[in-house]
XYZ file of C-alpha atoms in Angstrom:
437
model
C 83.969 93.680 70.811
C 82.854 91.903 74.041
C 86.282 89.341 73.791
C 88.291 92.650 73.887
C 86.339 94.368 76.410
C 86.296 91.176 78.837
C 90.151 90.114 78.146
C 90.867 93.919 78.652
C 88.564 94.067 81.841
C 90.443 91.141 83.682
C 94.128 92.728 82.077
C 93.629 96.001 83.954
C 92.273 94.190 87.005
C 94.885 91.536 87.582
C 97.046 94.792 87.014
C 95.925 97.152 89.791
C 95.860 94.647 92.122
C 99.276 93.001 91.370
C 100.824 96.861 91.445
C 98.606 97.983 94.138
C 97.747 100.846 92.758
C 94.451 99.804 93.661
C 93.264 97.417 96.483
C 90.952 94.103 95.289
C 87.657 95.241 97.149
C 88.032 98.599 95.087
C 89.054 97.080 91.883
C 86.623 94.260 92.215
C 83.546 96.909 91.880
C 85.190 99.921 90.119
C 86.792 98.081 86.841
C 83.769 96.479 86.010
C 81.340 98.763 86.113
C 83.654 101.409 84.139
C 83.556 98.899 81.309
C 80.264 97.626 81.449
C 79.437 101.276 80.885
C 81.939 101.971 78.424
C 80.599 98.957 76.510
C 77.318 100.438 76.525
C 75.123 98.085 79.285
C 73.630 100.960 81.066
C 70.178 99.318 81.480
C 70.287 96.256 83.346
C 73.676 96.900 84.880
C 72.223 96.913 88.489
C 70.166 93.877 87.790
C 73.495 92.248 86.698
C 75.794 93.241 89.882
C 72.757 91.919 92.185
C 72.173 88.755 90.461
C 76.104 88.033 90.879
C 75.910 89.418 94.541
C 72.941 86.660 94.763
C 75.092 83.972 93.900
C 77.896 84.430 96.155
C 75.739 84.919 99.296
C 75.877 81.286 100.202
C 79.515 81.228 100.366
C 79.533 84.542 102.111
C 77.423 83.753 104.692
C 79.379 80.056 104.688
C 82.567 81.911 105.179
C 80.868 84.285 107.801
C 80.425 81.273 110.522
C 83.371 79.220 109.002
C 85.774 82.362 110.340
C 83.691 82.929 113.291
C 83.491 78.637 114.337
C 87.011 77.740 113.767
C 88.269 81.186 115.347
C 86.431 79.958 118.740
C 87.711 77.004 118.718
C 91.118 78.477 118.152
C 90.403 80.829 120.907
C 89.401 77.394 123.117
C 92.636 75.841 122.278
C 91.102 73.203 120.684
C 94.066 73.324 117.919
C 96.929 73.891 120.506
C 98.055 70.222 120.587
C 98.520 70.260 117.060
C 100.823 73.176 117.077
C 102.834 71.547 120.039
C 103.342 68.397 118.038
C 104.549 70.430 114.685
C 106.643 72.308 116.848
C 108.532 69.465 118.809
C 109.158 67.824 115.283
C 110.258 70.453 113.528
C 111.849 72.400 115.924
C 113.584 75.469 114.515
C 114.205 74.286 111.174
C 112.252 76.288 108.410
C 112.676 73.209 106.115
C 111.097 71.063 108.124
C 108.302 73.562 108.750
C 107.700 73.935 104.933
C 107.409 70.606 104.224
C 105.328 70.019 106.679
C 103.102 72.367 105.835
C 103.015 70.688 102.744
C 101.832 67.329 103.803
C 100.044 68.665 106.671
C 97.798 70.310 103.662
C 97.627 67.715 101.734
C 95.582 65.141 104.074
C 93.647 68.174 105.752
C 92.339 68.838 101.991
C 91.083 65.505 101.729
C 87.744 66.909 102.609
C 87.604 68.869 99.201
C 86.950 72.232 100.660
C 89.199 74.708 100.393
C 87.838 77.752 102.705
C 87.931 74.449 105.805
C 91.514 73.171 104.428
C 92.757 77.184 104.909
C 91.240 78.178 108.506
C 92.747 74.916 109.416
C 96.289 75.003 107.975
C 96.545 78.628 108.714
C 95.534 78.311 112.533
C 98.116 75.583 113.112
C 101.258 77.208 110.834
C 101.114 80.805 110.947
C 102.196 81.219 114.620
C 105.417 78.891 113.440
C 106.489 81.192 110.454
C 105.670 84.016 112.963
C 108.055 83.031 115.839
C 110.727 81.790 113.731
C 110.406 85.280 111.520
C 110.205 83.155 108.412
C 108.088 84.402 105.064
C 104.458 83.632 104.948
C 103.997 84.136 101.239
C 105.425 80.442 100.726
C 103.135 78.846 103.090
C 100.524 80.658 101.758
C 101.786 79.267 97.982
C 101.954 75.834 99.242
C 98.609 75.799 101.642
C 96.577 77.447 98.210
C 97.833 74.686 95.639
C 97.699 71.750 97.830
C 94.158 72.337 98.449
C 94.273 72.925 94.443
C 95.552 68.935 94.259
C 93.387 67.283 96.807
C 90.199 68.800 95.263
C 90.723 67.269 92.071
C 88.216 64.168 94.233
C 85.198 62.907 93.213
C 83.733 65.086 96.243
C 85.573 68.091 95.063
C 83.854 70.177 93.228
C 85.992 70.442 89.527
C 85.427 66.374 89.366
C 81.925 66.540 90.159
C 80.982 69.579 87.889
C 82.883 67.380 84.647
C 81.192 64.377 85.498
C 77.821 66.414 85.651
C 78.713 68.297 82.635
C 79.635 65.373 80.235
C 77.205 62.986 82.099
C 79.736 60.930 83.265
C 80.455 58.634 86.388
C 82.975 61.291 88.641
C 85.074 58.110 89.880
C 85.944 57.421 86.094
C 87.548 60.345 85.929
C 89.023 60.571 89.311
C 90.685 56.920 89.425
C 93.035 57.224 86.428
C 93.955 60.676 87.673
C 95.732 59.416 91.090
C 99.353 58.880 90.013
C 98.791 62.473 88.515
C 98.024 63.777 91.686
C 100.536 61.608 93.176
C 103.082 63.173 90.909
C 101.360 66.531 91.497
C 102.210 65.775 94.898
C 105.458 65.212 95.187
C 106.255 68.738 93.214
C 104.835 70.206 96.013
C 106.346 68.831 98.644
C 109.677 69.666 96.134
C 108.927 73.181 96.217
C 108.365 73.081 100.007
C 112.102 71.940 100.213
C 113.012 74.702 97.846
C 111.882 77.353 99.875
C 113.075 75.455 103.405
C 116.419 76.028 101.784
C 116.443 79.339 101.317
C 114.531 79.872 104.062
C 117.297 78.389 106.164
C 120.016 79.770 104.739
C 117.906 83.020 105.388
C 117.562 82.417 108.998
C 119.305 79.567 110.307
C 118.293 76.696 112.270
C 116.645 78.153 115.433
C 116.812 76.070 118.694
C 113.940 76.797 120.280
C 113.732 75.210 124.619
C 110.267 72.608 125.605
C 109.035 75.904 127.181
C 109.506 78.396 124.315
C 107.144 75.465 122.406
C 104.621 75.416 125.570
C 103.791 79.357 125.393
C 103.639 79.549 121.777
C 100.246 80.671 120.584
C 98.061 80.187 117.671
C 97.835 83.238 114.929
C 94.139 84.190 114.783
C 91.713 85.145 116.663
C 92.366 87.790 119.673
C 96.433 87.224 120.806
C 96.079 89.962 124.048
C 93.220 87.901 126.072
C 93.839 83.859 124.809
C 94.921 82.552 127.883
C 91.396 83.800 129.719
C 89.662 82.669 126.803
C 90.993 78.909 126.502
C 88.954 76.209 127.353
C 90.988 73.342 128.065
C 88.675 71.057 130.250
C 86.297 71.327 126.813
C 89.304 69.851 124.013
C 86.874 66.590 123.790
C 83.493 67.933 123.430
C 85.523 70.434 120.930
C 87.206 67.559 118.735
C 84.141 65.931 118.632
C 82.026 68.750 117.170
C 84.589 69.737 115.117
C 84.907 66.281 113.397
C 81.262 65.686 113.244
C 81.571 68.609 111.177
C 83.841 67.854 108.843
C 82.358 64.057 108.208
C 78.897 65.967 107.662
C 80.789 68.340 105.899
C 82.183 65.122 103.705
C 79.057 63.202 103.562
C 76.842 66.245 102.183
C 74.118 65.820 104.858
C 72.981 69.662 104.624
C 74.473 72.826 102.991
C 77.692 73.682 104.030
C 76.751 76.796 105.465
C 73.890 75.377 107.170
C 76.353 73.327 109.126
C 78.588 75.696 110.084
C 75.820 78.035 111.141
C 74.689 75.217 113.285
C 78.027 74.134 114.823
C 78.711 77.575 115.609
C 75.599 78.120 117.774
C 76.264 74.926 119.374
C 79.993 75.362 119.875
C 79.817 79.220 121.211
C 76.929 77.568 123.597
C 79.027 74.629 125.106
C 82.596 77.164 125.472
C 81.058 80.228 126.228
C 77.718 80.085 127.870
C 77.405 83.740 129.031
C 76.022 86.447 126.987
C 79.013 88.799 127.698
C 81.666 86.050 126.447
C 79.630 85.459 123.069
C 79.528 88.881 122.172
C 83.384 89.268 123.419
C 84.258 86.298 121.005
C 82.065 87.773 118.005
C 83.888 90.612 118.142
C 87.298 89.449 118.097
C 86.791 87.931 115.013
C 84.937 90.677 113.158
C 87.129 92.668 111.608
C 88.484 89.077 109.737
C 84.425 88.253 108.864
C 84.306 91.792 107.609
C 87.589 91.719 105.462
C 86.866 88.273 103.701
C 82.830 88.675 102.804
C 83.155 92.353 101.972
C 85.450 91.028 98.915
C 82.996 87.961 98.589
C 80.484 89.872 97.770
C 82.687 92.794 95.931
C 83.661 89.594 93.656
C 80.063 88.774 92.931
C 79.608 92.380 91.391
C 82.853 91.142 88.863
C 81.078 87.947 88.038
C 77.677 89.223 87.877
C 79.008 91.686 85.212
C 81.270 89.467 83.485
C 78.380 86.811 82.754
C 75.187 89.700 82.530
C 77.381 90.976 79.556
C 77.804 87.651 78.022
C 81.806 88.817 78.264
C 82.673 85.226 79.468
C 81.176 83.352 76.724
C 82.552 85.969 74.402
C 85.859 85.546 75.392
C 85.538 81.584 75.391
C 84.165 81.182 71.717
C 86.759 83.393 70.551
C 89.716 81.164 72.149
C 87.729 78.133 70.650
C 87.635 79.896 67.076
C 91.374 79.686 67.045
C 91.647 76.052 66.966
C 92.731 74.541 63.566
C 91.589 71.470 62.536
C 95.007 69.623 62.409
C 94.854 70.070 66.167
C 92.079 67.909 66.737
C 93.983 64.725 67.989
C 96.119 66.667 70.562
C 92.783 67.985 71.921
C 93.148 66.176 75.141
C 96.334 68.269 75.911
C 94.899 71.176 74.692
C 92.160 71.213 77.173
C 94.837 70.820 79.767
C 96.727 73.656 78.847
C 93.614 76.302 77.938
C 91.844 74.829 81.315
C 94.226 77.155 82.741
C 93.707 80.363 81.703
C 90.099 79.422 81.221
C 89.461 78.852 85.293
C 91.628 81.679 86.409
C 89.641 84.260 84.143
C 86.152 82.660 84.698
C 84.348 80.347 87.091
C 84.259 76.518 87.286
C 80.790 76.445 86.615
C 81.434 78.736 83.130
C 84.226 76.336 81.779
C 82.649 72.948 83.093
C 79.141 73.258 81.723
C 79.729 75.841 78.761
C 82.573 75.490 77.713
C 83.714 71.838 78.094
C 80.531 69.521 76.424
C 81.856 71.898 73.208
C 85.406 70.450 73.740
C 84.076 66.938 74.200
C 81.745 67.210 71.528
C 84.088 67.920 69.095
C 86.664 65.605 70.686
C 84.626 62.435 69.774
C 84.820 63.483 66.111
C 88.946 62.541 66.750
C 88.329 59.548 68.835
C 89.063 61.144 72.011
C 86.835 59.792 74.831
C 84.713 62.104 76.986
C 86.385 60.722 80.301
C 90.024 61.709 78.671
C 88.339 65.171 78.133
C 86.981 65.456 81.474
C 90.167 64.831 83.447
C 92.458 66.541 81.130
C 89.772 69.656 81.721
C 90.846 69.389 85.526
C 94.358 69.711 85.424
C 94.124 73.407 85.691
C 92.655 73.578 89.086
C 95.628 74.525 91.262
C 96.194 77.316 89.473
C 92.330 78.232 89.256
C 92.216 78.332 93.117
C 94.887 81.862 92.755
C 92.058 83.308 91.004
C 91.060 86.301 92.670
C 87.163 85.145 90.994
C 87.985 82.287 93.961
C 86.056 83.670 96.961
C 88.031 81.171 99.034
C 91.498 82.675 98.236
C 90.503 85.883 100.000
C 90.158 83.153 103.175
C 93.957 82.397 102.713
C 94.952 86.117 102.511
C 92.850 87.451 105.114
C 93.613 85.375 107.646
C 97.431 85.692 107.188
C 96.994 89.510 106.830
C 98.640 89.219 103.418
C 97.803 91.255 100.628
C 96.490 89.176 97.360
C 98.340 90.770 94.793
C 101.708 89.532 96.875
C 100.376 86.151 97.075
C 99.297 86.087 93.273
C 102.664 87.821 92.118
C 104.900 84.942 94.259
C 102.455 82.060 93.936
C 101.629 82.314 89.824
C 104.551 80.289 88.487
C 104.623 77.622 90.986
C 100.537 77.305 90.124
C 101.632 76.968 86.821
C 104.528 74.512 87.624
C 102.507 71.947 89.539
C 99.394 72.027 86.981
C 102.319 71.273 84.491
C 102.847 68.365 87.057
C 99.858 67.081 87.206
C 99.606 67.167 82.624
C 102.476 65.585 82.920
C 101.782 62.834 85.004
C 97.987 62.656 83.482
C 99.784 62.165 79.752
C 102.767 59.683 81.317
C 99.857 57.496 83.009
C 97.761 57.081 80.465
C 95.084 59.367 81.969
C 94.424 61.238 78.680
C 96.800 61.170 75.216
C 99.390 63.369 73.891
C 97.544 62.778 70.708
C 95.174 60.404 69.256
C 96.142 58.595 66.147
């Protein structure tokens, strides 16, 4: 009863939203509170929706100070060079643009955080795609699954969560994983060409003058006042915060939110030290704080229901009841392929420590190794991070003003294609077997 009600539950969600006959901050507290009640959890159903509020206020407040810190220092100019530089070297050419989003977001998710990796990427691409009138939905595709790749590192948090969960050492499970990524890599920067192509058959190549490039101006933030509200004479004191940040952010020194709490007081200080300017810049970027934690926390009533109900680990036992026991020795590719579905339908911390010391455990009986388990149990993660149960997706969509059922509907099959990627590469490597004899 509870595998049908939760499979049906996350059915008629992905539908609304992908039809938009229903937007995700609606759906995300309407669909499961009509089934929790038609399942019969009246009592306790409040207690549930607060206790998965509870756990997403971290990373609501997190992405609160993230929008608000990296928006001033958009609004400073402190990413301006950056976007001169892309623009010089790829000109007017939307192929060049793609792929360099690609590998742009590739080493900018080598911190292993994706809601950083998107203010980032977005803030120095979207005013390219904008002035050259090409489609954001594939920069979008390709800024969401890079940062899917990259945070396959021991720092990320999928690595970290298997080592934890199978007690483990993470770097045993990241090392033999790197031509995988590698591999994974490369598809994406394949698929970048792909949609250069048709983006340039689309539109052309665009020559665009030195001074066209000068006055261009970065996507977020407030577009009518940014010349008053740059701070040029402060680009050092602004790199230098900013990367203290991110090597903090890196090194684990204090909670992430902490730190962006803190670099926001100190940044808004140093740029804007008047009480009129601070409250100017606050409210520029409100309505984008407002959009992304009002689904944050919309999301935490899904997962507080999904787990109060014991739906997830319904719906988990029943996909691990269908495993025949001639399928043991291809059990490594197995957990490649369910760790799919698994971490688009429920959270990281669901599949890594519930689901996957089951796996392993029965795994050994074959002679399959926990570390094979563990990085075969990973391979799903670019396509975990479309989830809309990813509070860091509604980052991405929020700050490109796209809705999330286009970017799920566009960027679904390419998820899929560069997890296949990264199987494939994990099998041809030797990372885990196709079977064990």
């Amino acid at each position: 009863m509870l595998t049908v009600l939760g499979f049906s539950m996350v059915i008629c969600f992905m539908y609304l939203i992908m039809t938009k006959r229903m937007s995700a901050l609606i759906a995300l507290i309407i669909v499961p509170t009509l089934f929790a009640l038609a399942g019969g959890y009246w009592h306790g159903l409040g207690e549930m929706m607060l206790n998965g509020v509870k756990t997403l206020a971290p990373t609501g407040v997190m992405l609160t100070f993230s929008i608000l810190y990296f928006g001033m220092m958009i609004d400073a100019g402190l990413f301006d060079p950056l976007v001169r530089l892309i623009l010089k070297i790829v000109r007017g050419d939307p192929l060049k643009v793609l792929v360099g989003t690609a590998v742009l977001t590739l080493l900018v998710s080598l911190d292993g955080d994706s809601s950083t990796t998107y203010m980032i990427a977005v803030a120095a691409f979207l005013p390219l795609y904008h002035r050259l009138g090409m489609s954001v939905l594939p920069m979008l595709c390709l800024i969401n699954l890079a940062s899917g790749i990259m945070n396959l590192s021991p720092w990320g948090g999928p690595t970290a969560r298997a080592a934890a969960a199978l007690r483990i050492d993470a770097l045993d499970i990241f090392i033999p994983m790197i031509p995988a990524m590698l591999l994974g890599g490369l598809t994406l920067v394949g698929m970048a060409v792909l949609f250069g192509l048709r983006e340039r058959r689309r539109l052309g190549i665009m020559t665009m003058e030195n001074h066209h490039l000068d006055n261009i101006s970065l996507g977020l933030g407030d577009a009518d006042d940014c010349e008053a509200n740059r701070r040029p004479k402060m680009f050092w004191p602004n790199f230098i915060l900013t990367t203290t940040l991110l090597v903090l952010l890196v090194v684990g020194l204090m909670p992430i939110h902490i730190l962006f709490m803190l670099a926001f007081a100190i940044g808004v200080m140093l740029n804007y030290p008047s009480l009129e300017q601070q409250k100017a810049r606050i409210g520029a970027h409100a309505a984008n704080v407002l959009a992304v934690t009002a689904l944050i926390f919309a999301a935490g009533v899904f997962t507080g229901i999904l787990s109060g109900t014991g739906m997830v680990d319904a719906m988990a036992k029943s996909l691990l009841a269908v495993i025949p026991h001639s399928f043991g020795p291809y059990l490594a590719v197995f957990t490649a392929v369910v760790s799919l579905p698994f971490t688009f339908f429920m959270s990281n911390d669901a599949f890594y420590f519930g689901i996957l010391p089951v796996i392993a455990q029965t795994a050994a009986g074959y002679g399959i190794s926990a570390e094979e388990i563990a990085r075969a149990s990973i391979i799903g993660q670019p396509f975990h991070l479309l989830s809309p149960l990813v509070p860091s997706v509604y980052l991405l969509v929020g700050l490109a003003k796209v809705d999330i059922g286009d970017h799920q509907r566009f960027s679904i099959k390419w998820g899929i294609l560069v997890s296949m990627a990264l199987m494939a590469g994990g099998i041809v490597f030797g990372a885990f077997p196709l079977w064990h004899r």
